[in-house]
Short mmCIF file of C-alpha atoms in Angstrom, two decimals:
data_model
loop_
_atom_site.label_atom_id
_atom_site.label_comp_id
_atom_site.label_asym_id
_atom_site.label_seq_id
_atom_site.Cartn_x
_atom_site.Cartn_y
_atom_site.Cartn_z
CA MET A 1 114.36 156.34 -96.75
CA LYS A 2 115.52 153.78 -94.22
CA LEU A 3 115.29 154.55 -90.52
CA LYS A 4 118.90 153.42 -90.19
CA GLU A 5 120.16 156.16 -92.53
CA ILE A 6 118.13 158.81 -90.71
CA ALA A 7 119.42 157.57 -87.35
CA GLU A 8 122.99 157.86 -88.60
CA ILE A 9 122.66 161.34 -90.06
CA LEU A 10 120.84 162.73 -87.01
CA SER A 11 122.95 160.72 -84.50
CA LEU A 12 119.86 159.17 -82.95
CA ARG A 13 120.47 156.56 -80.28
CA PRO A 14 118.35 153.43 -80.72
CA LEU A 15 117.05 151.87 -77.50
CA THR A 16 115.27 148.97 -79.18
CA PRO A 17 116.79 146.06 -81.20
CA VAL A 18 118.71 147.14 -84.33
CA GLU A 19 116.58 144.99 -86.69
CA GLY A 20 113.91 147.67 -86.32
CA LEU A 21 116.19 150.17 -88.05
CA GLU A 22 115.66 148.45 -91.42
CA ARG A 23 112.19 149.99 -91.63
CA GLU A 24 111.21 152.52 -94.27
CA VAL A 25 110.23 156.03 -93.13
CA SER A 26 107.48 157.64 -95.23
CA GLY A 27 107.64 161.08 -93.64
CA ALA A 28 107.48 162.59 -90.19
CA TYR A 29 105.05 163.97 -87.65
CA VAL A 30 105.84 166.14 -84.64
CA GLY A 31 103.40 166.23 -81.73
CA ASP A 32 102.92 165.67 -78.02
CA LEU A 33 99.16 165.41 -77.83
CA LEU A 34 98.23 161.79 -78.38
CA SER A 35 94.79 162.61 -79.75
CA ASP A 36 96.40 164.84 -82.38
CA VAL A 37 98.86 162.15 -83.42
CA MET A 38 96.06 159.59 -83.51
CA ALA A 39 94.05 161.83 -85.78
CA ASN A 40 96.72 163.19 -88.06
CA ALA A 41 99.95 161.18 -88.27
CA GLY A 42 100.38 159.19 -91.47
CA GLU A 43 101.24 155.53 -91.90
CA GLY A 44 104.98 154.89 -91.84
CA ASN A 45 105.69 158.30 -90.33
CA LEU A 46 108.52 158.80 -87.91
CA TRP A 47 107.05 160.40 -84.81
CA ILE A 48 109.04 163.09 -83.02
CA THR A 49 107.83 163.75 -79.48
CA LEU A 50 108.68 164.63 -75.91
CA GLN A 51 106.18 162.19 -74.47
CA THR A 52 107.69 159.17 -72.76
CA HIS A 53 104.83 157.30 -71.15
CA VAL A 54 103.59 153.91 -72.26
CA ASN A 55 100.63 155.17 -74.33
CA ILE A 56 102.96 156.41 -77.08
CA VAL A 57 103.64 152.82 -78.11
CA ALA A 58 99.94 152.07 -78.42
CA VAL A 59 99.53 155.13 -80.66
CA ALA A 60 102.49 154.06 -82.83
CA VAL A 61 101.06 150.54 -83.21
CA PHE A 62 97.58 151.80 -84.00
CA LYS A 63 98.79 154.30 -86.61
CA ASN A 64 101.43 151.98 -88.04
CA LEU A 65 104.18 154.51 -87.44
CA SER A 66 107.73 153.55 -88.40
CA ALA A 67 109.42 154.72 -85.19
CA ILE A 68 109.31 157.08 -82.23
CA VAL A 69 112.05 159.63 -81.65
CA ILE A 70 112.07 161.06 -78.12
CA VAL A 71 113.73 164.47 -77.99
CA ASN A 72 115.41 166.76 -75.43
CA GLY A 73 117.32 163.88 -73.82
CA ARG A 74 114.18 162.54 -72.19
CA MET A 75 114.22 158.84 -71.22
CA PRO A 76 111.17 156.65 -71.75
CA ASP A 77 109.59 154.92 -68.76
CA SER A 78 110.53 151.26 -68.30
CA ASP A 79 107.03 150.05 -69.14
CA THR A 80 107.22 152.09 -72.35
CA MET A 81 110.41 150.23 -73.28
CA ASP A 82 108.91 146.83 -72.46
CA LYS A 83 105.91 147.55 -74.62
CA ALA A 84 108.02 148.97 -77.47
CA VAL A 85 110.11 145.80 -77.59
CA SER A 86 107.11 143.46 -77.40
CA GLU A 87 105.17 145.47 -80.02
CA ASP A 88 108.22 145.89 -82.24
CA ILE A 89 108.18 149.71 -82.32
CA PRO A 90 111.66 151.26 -82.61
CA ILE A 91 112.40 153.98 -80.06
CA LEU A 92 115.33 156.32 -80.61
CA LEU A 93 116.66 159.15 -78.49
CA THR A 94 118.25 162.51 -79.15
CA GLY A 95 119.43 165.27 -76.87
CA LYS A 96 118.32 167.82 -79.47
CA SER A 97 115.00 169.66 -79.48
CA ALA A 98 111.95 168.75 -81.55
CA PHE A 99 112.45 171.93 -83.61
CA GLU A 100 116.01 171.06 -84.57
CA THR A 101 115.31 167.37 -85.15
CA ALA A 102 112.34 168.18 -87.35
CA GLY A 103 114.23 170.96 -89.11
CA LYS A 104 117.08 168.69 -90.11
CA LEU A 105 114.89 165.74 -91.01
CA TYR A 106 112.76 167.95 -93.24
CA GLN A 107 115.85 168.87 -95.25
CA ILE A 108 117.01 165.24 -95.46
CA LEU A 109 113.63 163.97 -96.64
CA ASN A 110 113.26 166.83 -99.13
CA ALA A 111 116.69 166.15 -100.63
CA GLN A 112 115.73 162.47 -100.91
CA ASN A 113 112.48 163.30 -102.70
CA LEU A 114 114.30 165.53 -105.17
CA GLN A 115 116.72 162.71 -106.00
CA GLY A 116 113.94 160.14 -106.22
CA MET B 1 114.35 186.03 -88.42
CA ARG B 2 111.97 188.85 -89.13
CA LEU B 3 108.30 188.39 -88.26
CA LYS B 4 107.27 189.06 -91.86
CA GLU B 5 109.51 186.24 -93.04
CA ILE B 6 107.99 183.81 -90.53
CA ILE B 7 104.54 184.77 -91.79
CA ARG B 8 105.62 184.35 -95.42
CA LEU B 9 107.41 181.02 -94.96
CA LEU B 10 104.52 179.52 -93.04
CA ASP B 11 101.81 180.97 -95.35
CA ALA B 12 100.30 182.11 -92.08
CA VAL B 13 97.03 183.88 -91.42
CA ILE B 14 97.44 186.75 -88.96
CA ILE B 15 94.87 186.56 -86.16
CA THR B 16 96.32 189.24 -83.88
CA ASN B 17 99.37 191.45 -84.24
CA SER B 18 100.47 194.69 -82.67
CA ARG B 19 104.12 194.19 -83.56
CA ASP B 20 106.20 195.67 -86.36
CA TYR B 21 106.51 193.19 -89.23
CA GLU B 22 110.21 193.98 -89.33
CA ALA B 23 110.62 192.85 -85.68
CA GLU B 24 113.40 190.34 -85.22
CA ILE B 25 112.42 187.03 -83.57
CA GLU B 26 115.48 185.26 -82.21
CA TRP B 27 114.53 181.67 -81.44
CA ALA B 28 111.96 178.97 -82.04
CA CYS B 29 110.38 176.41 -79.78
CA ALA B 30 108.11 173.62 -81.06
CA THR B 31 106.02 171.67 -78.58
CA ASP B 32 102.50 170.92 -77.40
CA LEU B 33 103.55 170.65 -73.76
CA MET B 34 103.39 173.88 -71.86
CA SER B 35 105.90 172.98 -69.14
CA ASP B 36 108.43 172.39 -71.89
CA VAL B 37 107.76 175.84 -73.25
CA LEU B 38 108.49 177.17 -69.77
CA TYR B 39 111.54 174.97 -69.33
CA TYR B 40 113.32 175.42 -72.65
CA SER B 41 112.15 178.66 -74.19
CA ARG B 42 113.77 182.06 -74.13
CA GLY B 43 112.05 185.40 -74.36
CA ASN B 44 111.59 186.91 -77.82
CA SER B 45 110.96 183.60 -79.52
CA VAL B 46 108.25 182.02 -81.61
CA LEU B 47 106.26 179.10 -80.24
CA ILE B 48 105.00 176.58 -82.78
CA THR B 49 102.27 174.46 -81.24
CA GLY B 50 99.32 172.25 -81.99
CA LEU B 51 97.68 173.26 -78.72
CA ALA B 52 95.35 175.89 -80.15
CA LYS B 53 94.02 176.87 -76.74
CA GLN B 54 94.09 179.69 -74.21
CA GLN B 55 96.77 177.79 -72.29
CA ALA B 56 99.26 178.31 -75.09
CA ILE B 57 98.75 182.08 -74.94
CA ARG B 58 98.84 182.17 -71.14
CA THR B 59 102.07 180.19 -71.12
CA SER B 60 103.63 182.37 -73.81
CA ASP B 61 102.76 185.50 -71.88
CA ILE B 62 104.40 184.10 -68.73
CA ALA B 63 107.52 183.11 -70.71
CA ASP B 64 107.78 186.40 -72.67
CA ILE B 65 107.20 184.66 -75.98
CA LYS B 66 106.12 187.19 -78.58
CA VAL B 67 104.77 185.11 -81.44
CA VAL B 68 102.60 181.99 -81.32
CA VAL B 69 101.84 179.84 -84.36
CA PHE B 70 99.01 177.31 -84.31
CA THR B 71 99.63 174.46 -86.74
CA ARG B 72 97.43 172.50 -89.15
CA GLY B 73 95.05 175.40 -89.61
CA LYS B 74 93.56 175.02 -86.14
CA GLU B 75 91.23 177.90 -85.36
CA PRO B 76 91.29 179.06 -81.74
CA ASP B 77 88.14 180.09 -79.88
CA THR B 78 87.31 183.73 -79.18
CA HIS B 79 88.69 183.61 -75.60
CA THR B 80 92.06 182.56 -76.95
CA ILE B 81 92.10 185.33 -79.55
CA GLU B 82 90.97 187.89 -76.98
CA LEU B 83 93.73 186.87 -74.56
CA ALA B 84 96.38 187.09 -77.30
CA ARG B 85 95.17 190.58 -78.20
CA LYS B 86 95.16 191.69 -74.56
CA LYS B 87 98.65 190.30 -73.96
CA LYS B 88 99.98 191.77 -77.22
CA ILE B 89 101.02 188.38 -78.50
CA THR B 90 101.16 187.95 -82.25
CA LEU B 91 98.95 184.97 -83.07
CA LEU B 92 99.32 183.21 -86.41
CA ILE B 93 97.74 180.15 -87.98
CA THR B 94 99.69 178.04 -90.45
CA PRO B 95 98.13 175.37 -92.64
CA TYR B 96 101.28 173.26 -92.22
CA SER B 97 101.94 170.50 -89.73
CA MET B 98 104.42 171.14 -86.95
CA PHE B 99 106.98 169.05 -88.83
CA THR B 100 106.70 171.10 -92.00
CA ALA B 101 106.56 174.40 -90.12
CA CYS B 102 109.78 173.52 -88.24
CA GLY B 103 111.40 172.42 -91.49
CA LYS B 104 110.59 175.62 -93.35
CA LEU B 105 111.86 177.88 -90.56
CA TYR B 106 114.95 175.80 -89.82
CA GLU B 107 115.83 175.73 -93.52
CA ARG B 108 115.95 179.53 -93.57
CA GLY B 109 118.17 179.76 -90.52
CA LEU B 110 115.92 180.03 -87.48
CA ARG B 111 117.26 177.97 -84.57
CA CYS B 112 115.80 176.55 -81.36
CA CYS B 113 116.26 178.26 -78.01
CA PRO B 114 119.70 177.47 -76.60
CA GLU B 115 119.72 175.80 -73.20
CA MET C 1 116.07 199.40 -59.38
CA LYS C 2 116.00 198.93 -55.59
CA ILE C 3 112.84 197.89 -53.80
CA ASP C 4 112.39 200.02 -50.70
CA LYS C 5 109.60 198.17 -48.92
CA THR C 6 107.88 194.83 -48.62
CA TYR C 7 104.84 193.89 -50.67
CA GLU C 8 102.63 190.97 -49.73
CA GLY C 9 99.53 189.34 -51.09
CA ASN C 10 97.83 186.12 -51.99
CA PHE C 11 95.63 184.44 -54.57
CA HIS C 12 93.06 181.70 -54.06
CA ILE C 13 93.18 178.93 -56.62
CA VAL C 14 90.26 176.61 -57.30
CA GLY C 15 91.11 173.13 -58.54
CA GLY C 16 89.89 171.93 -61.93
CA ASP C 17 89.05 175.32 -63.43
CA PHE C 18 91.23 175.24 -66.54
CA SER C 19 89.70 178.35 -68.08
CA ARG C 20 91.14 180.48 -65.28
CA ALA C 21 94.44 178.63 -64.98
CA GLY C 22 97.37 181.00 -64.97
CA GLU C 23 95.44 184.14 -64.00
CA ALA C 24 97.10 184.44 -60.59
CA SER C 25 100.61 184.10 -62.02
CA THR C 26 99.80 186.59 -64.76
CA GLU C 27 98.62 189.08 -62.14
CA LEU C 28 101.72 188.51 -60.02
CA LYS C 29 103.86 189.10 -63.10
CA THR C 30 102.19 192.48 -63.60
CA ILE C 31 102.72 193.36 -59.93
CA LEU C 32 106.43 192.49 -60.15
CA LEU C 33 106.90 194.59 -63.28
CA ASN C 34 105.08 197.52 -61.65
CA VAL C 35 107.26 197.27 -58.56
CA GLY C 36 110.27 197.55 -60.85
CA ILE C 37 111.81 194.07 -60.69
CA GLU C 38 114.06 193.38 -63.69
CA ASP C 39 112.64 191.37 -66.60
CA GLU C 40 114.74 188.22 -66.27
CA ILE C 41 113.86 187.81 -62.58
CA VAL C 42 110.19 188.49 -63.30
CA ARG C 43 110.30 185.76 -65.91
CA ARG C 44 111.77 183.24 -63.46
CA VAL C 45 109.25 184.06 -60.73
CA ALA C 46 106.38 183.98 -63.22
CA ILE C 47 107.40 180.57 -64.58
CA ALA C 48 107.89 179.02 -61.14
CA THR C 49 104.60 180.45 -59.86
CA PHE C 50 102.72 179.39 -62.98
CA GLU C 51 103.85 175.80 -62.51
CA ALA C 52 102.81 175.88 -58.85
CA GLU C 53 99.44 177.33 -59.83
CA MET C 54 98.95 174.63 -62.48
CA ASN C 55 99.77 171.89 -60.00
CA ILE C 56 97.08 173.16 -57.64
CA MET C 57 94.69 173.44 -60.58
CA ILE C 58 95.38 169.91 -61.79
CA TYR C 59 95.71 167.95 -58.58
CA ALA C 60 94.09 169.78 -55.67
CA THR C 61 90.62 170.83 -54.61
CA ALA C 62 91.86 174.28 -53.72
CA GLY C 63 94.95 176.13 -52.72
CA ILE C 64 96.50 179.46 -51.95
CA LEU C 65 99.45 181.23 -53.52
CA ARG C 66 101.22 183.77 -51.29
CA TYR C 67 103.89 186.19 -52.36
CA ILE C 68 106.24 188.36 -50.35
CA ILE C 69 108.41 190.82 -52.23
CA SER C 70 111.12 192.30 -50.02
CA PRO C 71 114.27 194.29 -50.83
CA GLU C 72 116.33 191.06 -50.67
CA GLU C 73 114.14 188.40 -52.24
CA ILE C 74 110.85 187.25 -53.65
CA ARG C 75 109.22 184.45 -51.72
CA ILE C 76 106.37 182.35 -53.15
CA ILE C 77 104.46 179.88 -51.03
CA ALA C 78 101.96 177.56 -52.70
CA GLU C 79 99.86 175.57 -50.30
CA ASP C 80 97.14 173.19 -51.38
CA MET C 81 94.47 170.86 -50.12
CA GLY C 82 95.22 167.98 -52.38
CA PRO C 83 96.12 164.30 -52.42
CA GLY C 84 99.75 164.93 -51.41
CA ILE C 85 102.80 163.34 -53.02
CA GLU C 86 103.82 159.83 -52.00
CA ASP C 87 107.38 159.86 -53.25
CA ILE C 88 108.82 163.35 -53.58
CA GLU C 89 112.13 162.19 -54.99
CA LEU C 90 110.34 160.37 -57.80
CA ALA C 91 108.04 163.34 -58.41
CA MET C 92 111.07 165.59 -58.82
CA GLN C 93 112.38 163.52 -61.74
CA GLU C 94 111.98 165.11 -65.16
CA GLY C 95 109.22 163.33 -67.05
CA TYR C 96 107.64 161.60 -64.06
CA SER C 97 103.96 162.37 -63.74
CA THR C 98 100.75 160.94 -62.33
CA ALA C 99 98.55 163.28 -64.35
CA PRO C 100 95.49 161.75 -66.02
CA ASP C 101 95.24 161.58 -69.81
CA TRP C 102 92.83 164.51 -70.13
CA VAL C 103 95.39 166.79 -68.49
CA ARG C 104 98.08 165.59 -70.90
CA GLU C 105 95.77 166.41 -73.78
CA MET C 106 95.52 169.97 -72.44
CA GLY C 107 99.29 170.33 -72.82
CA TRP C 108 100.14 169.72 -69.16
CA GLY C 109 101.12 166.85 -66.88
CA ALA C 110 104.29 165.76 -68.67
CA GLY C 111 106.33 165.68 -65.49
CA MET C 112 108.21 168.96 -65.83
CA GLY C 113 106.34 171.05 -63.29
CA LEU C 114 108.40 170.47 -60.16
CA PRO C 115 111.74 170.41 -62.07
CA ASN C 116 110.74 173.72 -63.62
CA MET C 117 110.02 175.28 -60.23
CA LYS C 118 113.35 174.05 -58.91
CA LYS C 119 115.20 175.31 -61.99
CA ASN C 120 113.84 178.84 -61.63
CA ALA C 121 114.06 179.26 -57.85
CA ASP C 122 117.27 179.90 -55.90
CA ILE C 123 115.84 178.00 -52.97
CA PHE C 124 113.17 175.35 -53.42
CA ARG C 125 111.45 173.44 -50.61
CA ILE C 126 108.62 170.97 -50.83
CA ASP C 127 106.70 169.35 -48.06
CA SER C 128 103.82 166.96 -48.57
CA VAL C 129 101.50 164.82 -46.49
CA VAL C 130 99.53 162.15 -48.32
CA GLY C 131 95.82 162.76 -47.96
CA GLU C 132 96.30 166.32 -46.68
CA GLY C 133 98.19 168.45 -49.14
CA THR C 134 101.43 169.87 -50.43
CA THR C 135 103.34 173.05 -49.66
CA VAL C 136 105.98 174.44 -51.99
CA GLU C 137 108.18 177.34 -51.00
CA MET C 138 110.34 179.14 -53.54
CA ILE C 139 112.78 181.95 -53.00
CA ILE C 140 114.27 184.03 -55.78
CA LYS C 141 117.02 186.37 -54.61
CA LEU C 142 117.15 189.94 -55.81
#
């Protein structure tokens, strides 16, 4: 499923250039401990987190994640944004919690898999 | 959502429990950051976390959280289990990731703590 | 239930000892419940104190947590010998943190500590001298 479709359904607000929204999302991972995400997130996953500091971009690049969704209305640091743009990692925001964002996305991705 | 339903939906292993399986759990909170548990959670909720450490139990006790679920089959150490038992916190382990655990509970109607 | 007298006490916190982190706040929570303070207030005091305790644990060499429970209010004073805070306004922002990576991997240091204390206290004061330490005072009215 395209990131763009997910962003529309969940009303996510992209902070990075819109071209990034054409990416395919393979699944999702929720986590705030970078070591955990490094060890366990899958390639192409959309990463749902509360973390905002610059290291999240490095993790996303290293693990080839499709995008980062920052929850609870948290704003990323400015150096995080600079790095996300230069490394071409989409960052999207939502005012909703990780639980709700994950809950809804799980249903969307499941429905998609059933159709596919 | 009843505790027994949470256990069933998450295929959870019960590590400690002194609560009635029919007990109603009102809200859910999913995070690995303890200050966020303290900031957003309500009492009588379930915490879903990948932080399978004593800190998660300590934080839950402070915030009146009754049920803690460790994700991805992470086994806590004995200090963590002992603290959960002492604080009468129901401690569960689910084989699922936090994403899947949230999805399964949300799908059956559990909602996150209101602000 | 009305409190008829004043209770006072303190806890010594040693920096860096994660295994004991939260013990003081847990003990204070028990004291408050025994005194007969209502649950929702106990929860607020416990959360605010826990964050103060964690800050001492994470950043300072040592510190002391004092509590005064009177018929009108609960007062918590957390005083530490730590590095101090350079820019308090910045430190108060949600998500701002100077915590090292290892602390973040322990589930802390995501920049919600001070906002959390402020959220749960009716009156929140912070005073800090770089190189000397930080004092936080929190009052929760009964």
